């Protein structure tokens, strides 16, 4: 079983719409959960971190965590063409992060 | 804003040669990491480093790999005898504590011929 699973996409949404990205993880002992954005050929860039069950909002981004279901999601409201990238879910275990394969998002103008 | 830096940005080497990838983590961070990303694949953990020693390493991090913090600022990854399959983007990251946000450097693209 993979540590972190994401739908690879591609996911396409029109500009201004809500993009919904999902992630599941296998280790119930994981403490910290992150969404990173990665543009082609670039390094991962932090979007959101979340540590406790519920929702966390930061501008147009909302992360949701459900530890009982081992599920993390990211909602992007009012999607912009500049949001087009690969979104990586990362989960910690001990001193390392496990990354999903990423979901490719395209926002269509 | 403080950031992780990496040098070189690109490295081309012949199979069997040694390479050293360099990183300068964010100055007040205590945990340091190396990851690699083969083209088109996911980011994979290699090793974490804390208090001048390896704290965790993955199966990828075999005897060909080593890490070092030679001084108060640099953190290096050495690959002793490169193989074709070592061709990848190598990212350094650092964090204040192990379970909090890791900040990534821009990466070194390694090509082994």
XYZ file of C-alpha atoms in Angstrom, chain A residues 31-32 34 36 38 41-44 46 49 51 88 92-97 99-101, chain B residues 31 33 35 37 42-43 45 48 55-56 89 91 98-106 109:
44
model
C 1.163 14.082 12.676
C 1.482 16.713 10.003
C 1.013 19.566 3.835
C 2.832 21.851 -1.861
C 5.201 22.391 -7.937
C 11.118 21.938 -13.336
C 10.836 23.815 -10.046
C 10.961 22.837 -6.395
C 7.916 22.207 -4.184
C 4.380 25.257 0.480
C 0.032 22.961 6.462
C -2.098 19.470 11.936
C 1.674 17.512 -3.967
C 5.137 13.227 7.824
C 6.209 10.111 9.633
C 9.086 10.511 12.009
C 11.730 12.670 10.387
C 10.652 12.255 6.805
C 7.905 13.360 4.508
C 4.853 12.631 -0.970
C 2.050 11.592 -3.230
C 2.577 11.476 -6.962
C 16.701 19.504 10.522
C 16.921 16.660 4.277
C 15.084 14.308 -1.634
C 12.752 13.443 -8.063
C 7.214 11.686 -7.298
C 9.488 13.348 -4.792
C 12.936 10.943 0.568
C 17.291 13.381 7.188
C 18.326 10.504 11.808
C 16.545 8.552 9.088
C 16.558 16.490 -9.589
C 16.255 18.823 -3.552
C 10.987 17.476 12.272
C 7.196 17.501 11.966
C 6.771 21.049 10.742
C 7.034 22.601 7.313
C 10.042 21.683 5.236
C 11.316 24.443 2.971
C 12.849 23.310 -0.270
C 15.774 24.670 -2.197
C 15.596 25.179 -5.975
C 19.544 18.723 -11.805
